Coordinates of C-alpha atoms in Angstrom, one line a residue:
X16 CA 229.7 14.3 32.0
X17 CA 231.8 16.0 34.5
X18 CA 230.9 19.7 35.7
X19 CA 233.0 22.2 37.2
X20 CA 231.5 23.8 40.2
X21 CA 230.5 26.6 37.9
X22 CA 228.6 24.6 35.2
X23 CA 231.4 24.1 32.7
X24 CA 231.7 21.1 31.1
X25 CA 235.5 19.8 31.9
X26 CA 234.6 15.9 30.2
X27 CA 232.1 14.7 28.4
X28 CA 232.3 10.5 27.2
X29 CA 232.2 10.2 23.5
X30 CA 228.6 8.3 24.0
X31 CA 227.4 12.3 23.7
X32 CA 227.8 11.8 19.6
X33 CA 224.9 9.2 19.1
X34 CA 222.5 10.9 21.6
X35 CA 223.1 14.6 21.4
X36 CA 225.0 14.6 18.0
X37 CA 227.4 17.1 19.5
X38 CA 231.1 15.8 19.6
X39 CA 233.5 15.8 22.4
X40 CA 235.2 18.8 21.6
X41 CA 231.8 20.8 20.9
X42 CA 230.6 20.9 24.9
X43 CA 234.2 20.3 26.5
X44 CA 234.5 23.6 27.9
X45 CA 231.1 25.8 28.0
X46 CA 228.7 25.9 29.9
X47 CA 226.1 23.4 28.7
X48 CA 222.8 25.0 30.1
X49 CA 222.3 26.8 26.9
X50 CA 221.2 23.3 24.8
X51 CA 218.6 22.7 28.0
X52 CA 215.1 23.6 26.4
X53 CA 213.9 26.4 28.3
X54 CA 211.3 24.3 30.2
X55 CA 213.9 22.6 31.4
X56 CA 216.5 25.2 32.7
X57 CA 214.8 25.4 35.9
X58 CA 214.7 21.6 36.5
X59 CA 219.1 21.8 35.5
X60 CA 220.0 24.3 37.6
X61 CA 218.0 23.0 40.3
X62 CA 219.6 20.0 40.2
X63 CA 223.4 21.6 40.1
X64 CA 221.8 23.3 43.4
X65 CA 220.7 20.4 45.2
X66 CA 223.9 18.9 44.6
X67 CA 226.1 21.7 45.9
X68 CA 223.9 22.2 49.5
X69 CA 224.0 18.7 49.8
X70 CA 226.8 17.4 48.3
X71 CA 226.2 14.1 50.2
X72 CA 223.4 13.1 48.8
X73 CA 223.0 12.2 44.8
X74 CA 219.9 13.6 42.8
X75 CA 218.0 12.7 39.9
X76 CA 216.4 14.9 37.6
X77 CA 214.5 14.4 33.9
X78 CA 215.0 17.4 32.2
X79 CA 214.4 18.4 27.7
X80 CA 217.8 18.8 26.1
X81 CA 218.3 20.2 22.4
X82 CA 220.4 18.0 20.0
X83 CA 222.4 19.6 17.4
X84 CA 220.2 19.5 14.6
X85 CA 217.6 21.1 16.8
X86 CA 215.6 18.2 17.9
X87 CA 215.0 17.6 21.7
X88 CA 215.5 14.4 24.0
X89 CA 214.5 14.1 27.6
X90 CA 217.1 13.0 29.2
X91 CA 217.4 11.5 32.6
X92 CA 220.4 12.9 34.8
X93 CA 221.6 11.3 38.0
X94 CA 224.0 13.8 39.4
X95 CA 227.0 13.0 42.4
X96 CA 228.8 15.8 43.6
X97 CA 232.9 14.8 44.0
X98 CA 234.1 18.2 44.1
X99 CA 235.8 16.8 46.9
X100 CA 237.3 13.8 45.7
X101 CA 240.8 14.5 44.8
X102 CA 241.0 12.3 42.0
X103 CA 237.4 13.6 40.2
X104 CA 237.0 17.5 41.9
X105 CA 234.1 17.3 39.5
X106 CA 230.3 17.5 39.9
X107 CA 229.6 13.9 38.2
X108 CA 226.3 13.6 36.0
X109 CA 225.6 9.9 34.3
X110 CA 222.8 11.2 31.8
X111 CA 220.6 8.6 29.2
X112 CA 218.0 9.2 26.5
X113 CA 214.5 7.8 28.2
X114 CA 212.8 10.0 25.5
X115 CA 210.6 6.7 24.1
X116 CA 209.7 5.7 27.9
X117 CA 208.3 9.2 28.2
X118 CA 206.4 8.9 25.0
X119 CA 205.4 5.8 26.5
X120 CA 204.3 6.7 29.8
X121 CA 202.1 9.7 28.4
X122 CA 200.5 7.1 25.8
X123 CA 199.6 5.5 29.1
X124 CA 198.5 8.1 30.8
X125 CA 196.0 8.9 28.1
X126 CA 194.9 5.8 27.0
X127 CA 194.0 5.4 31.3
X128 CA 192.2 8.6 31.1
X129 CA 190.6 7.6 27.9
X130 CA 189.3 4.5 29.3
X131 CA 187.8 6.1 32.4
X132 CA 185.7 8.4 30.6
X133 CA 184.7 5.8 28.2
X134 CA 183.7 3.7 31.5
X135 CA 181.8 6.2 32.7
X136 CA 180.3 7.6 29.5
X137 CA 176.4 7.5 28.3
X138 CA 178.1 7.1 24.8
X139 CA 178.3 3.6 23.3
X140 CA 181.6 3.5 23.3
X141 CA 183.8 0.1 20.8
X142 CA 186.7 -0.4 19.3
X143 CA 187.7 -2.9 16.8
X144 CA 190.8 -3.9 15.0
X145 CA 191.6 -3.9 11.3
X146 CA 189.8 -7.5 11.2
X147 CA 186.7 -6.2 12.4
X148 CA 187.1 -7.8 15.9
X149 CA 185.8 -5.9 19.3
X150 CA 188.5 -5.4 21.6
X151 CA 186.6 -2.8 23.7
X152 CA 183.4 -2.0 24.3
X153 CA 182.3 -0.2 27.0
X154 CA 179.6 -1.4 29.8
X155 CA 176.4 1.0 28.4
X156 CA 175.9 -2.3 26.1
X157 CA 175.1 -4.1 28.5
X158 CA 172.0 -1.3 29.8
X159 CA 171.2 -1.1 25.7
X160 CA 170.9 -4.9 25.3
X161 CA 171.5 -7.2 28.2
X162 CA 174.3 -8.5 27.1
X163 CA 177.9 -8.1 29.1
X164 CA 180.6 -6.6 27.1
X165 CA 182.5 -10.1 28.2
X166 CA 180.3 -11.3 24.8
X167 CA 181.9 -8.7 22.5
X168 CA 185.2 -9.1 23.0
X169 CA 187.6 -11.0 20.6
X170 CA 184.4 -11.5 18.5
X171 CA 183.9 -10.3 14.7
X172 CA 181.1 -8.0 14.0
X173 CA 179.8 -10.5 11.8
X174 CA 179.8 -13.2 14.9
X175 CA 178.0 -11.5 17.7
X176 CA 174.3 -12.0 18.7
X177 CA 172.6 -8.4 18.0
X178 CA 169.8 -7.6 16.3
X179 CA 170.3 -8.3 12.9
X180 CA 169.5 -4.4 11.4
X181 CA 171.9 -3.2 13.9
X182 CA 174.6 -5.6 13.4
X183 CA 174.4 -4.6 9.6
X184 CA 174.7 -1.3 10.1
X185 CA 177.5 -1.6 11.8
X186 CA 178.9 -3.7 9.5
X187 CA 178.5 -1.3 7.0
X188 CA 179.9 1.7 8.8
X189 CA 183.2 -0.5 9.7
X190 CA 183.3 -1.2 5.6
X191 CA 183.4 2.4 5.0
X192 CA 185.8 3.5 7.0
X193 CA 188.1 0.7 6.3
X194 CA 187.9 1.9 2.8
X195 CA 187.7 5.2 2.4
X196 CA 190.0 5.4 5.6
X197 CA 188.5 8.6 6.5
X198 CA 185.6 9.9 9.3
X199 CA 182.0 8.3 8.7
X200 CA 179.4 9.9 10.7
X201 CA 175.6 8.6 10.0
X202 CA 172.2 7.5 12.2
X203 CA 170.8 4.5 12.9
X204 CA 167.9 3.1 14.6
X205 CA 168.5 0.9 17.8
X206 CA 166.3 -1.4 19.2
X207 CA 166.9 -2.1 22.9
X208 CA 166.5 -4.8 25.7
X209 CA 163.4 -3.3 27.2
X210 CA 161.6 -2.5 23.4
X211 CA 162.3 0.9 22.9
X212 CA 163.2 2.1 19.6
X213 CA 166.2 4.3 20.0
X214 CA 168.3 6.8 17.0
X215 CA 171.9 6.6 17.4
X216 CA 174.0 9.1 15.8
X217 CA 177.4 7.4 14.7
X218 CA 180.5 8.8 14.9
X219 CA 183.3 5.7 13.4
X220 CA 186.9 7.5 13.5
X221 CA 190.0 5.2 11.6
X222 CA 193.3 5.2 13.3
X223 CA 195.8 4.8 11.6
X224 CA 199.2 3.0 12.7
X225 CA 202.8 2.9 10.9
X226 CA 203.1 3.6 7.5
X227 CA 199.9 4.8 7.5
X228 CA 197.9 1.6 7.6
X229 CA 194.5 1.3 9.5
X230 CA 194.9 -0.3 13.1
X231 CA 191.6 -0.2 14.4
X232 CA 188.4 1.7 14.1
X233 CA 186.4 3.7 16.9
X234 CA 182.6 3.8 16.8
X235 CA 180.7 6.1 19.3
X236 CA 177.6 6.0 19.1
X237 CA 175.0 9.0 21.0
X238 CA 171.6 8.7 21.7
X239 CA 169.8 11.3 20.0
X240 CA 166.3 9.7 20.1
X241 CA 164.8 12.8 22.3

């Protein structure tokens, strides 16, 4: 896109269509700022801002934009000011959709904040796929019954070494859920490393991937002995 010094748009490349859905001839000559999600308007007119008191320097901003059916995409805007170059006398911005790698990034973010608190948690905390396979379980296993969570992983509940009335019950739970694809909560008795007879109270949550279909299945599982 290319700007006038007062926010108009003067050019727009005909690449706007499949990310906006706006055509040419539907931003060529207003002033663009009202599609910018109103989050956003501070982050795009700071960036017009930067560019005119330094007009050396180029900026990058991420900023929510509205398509035309109403939808938003964050877009990330890299903005050169050539208001002095005689051939452009433009304020240049080379925009692209990075609305998946922001979707991405925030998946990350939680599934790192998830993980620390499931590190740190008093919880047993596992995860396994639609298979019935561990690929998480967090390290209070190993205070509960000696064994690293190293022994879980990539293992079917039906493969590990636990005691036999708990490994049932969590086969049964994983059944359940897998078939009724909805929230089983239930208790349980838990025999631990050092002889103690503990009551678990298990939460097993199904989530749920594309199309609907079960991924994996988290079981969390609280000490309620006391």
């Amino acid at each position: 896109t290319i700007y006038e010094k007062d926010g108009r748009v003067r050019y727009i490349s005909p690449s706007v269509e499949p990310i906006l859905g706006y055509t040419q001839e539907e931003l060529i000559g207003i002033n663009d700022i009202s599609n910018v999600h109103i989050d956003s308007v501070d982050t795009f007119r700071a960036m017009f801002e930067e560019l005119l008191e330094n007009p050396e320097e180029r900026t990058t901003k991420q900023f929510e934009y509205k398509q035309k059916d109403g939808q938003t995409v964050w877009l990330e805007a890299t903005g050169t000011n050539l208001l002095q170059d005689t051939a452009i006398q433009g304020i240049v911005i080379n925009s692209r959709n990075i609305t998946e790698r922001r979707r991405a990034e925030k998946e990350e973010r939680m599934r790192s904040q998830m993980q620390a608190l499931s590190e740190n948690s008093p919880d047993l905390i596992k995860r396994v796929n639609s298979e019935g396979v561990f690929f998480y379980i967090n390290p209070i296993i190993e205070v509960l019954t000696g064994q690293n969570p190293s022994q879980f992983l990539n293992k079917s509940i039906h493969d590990i070494h636990m005691d036999k009335s708990v490994k049932g019950a969590w086969i049964d739970i994983f059944t359940e859920v897998s078939l009724k694809g909805q929230k089983v909560s239930t208790e349980m008795d838990f025999p631990t490393v050092d002889g103690e007879m503990r009551i678990m109270q298990v939460n097993a949550i199904p989530e749920m991937g594309e199309n609907n279909v079960l991924e994996s299945v988290l079981l969390v599982s609280h000490d309620i002995t006391e």
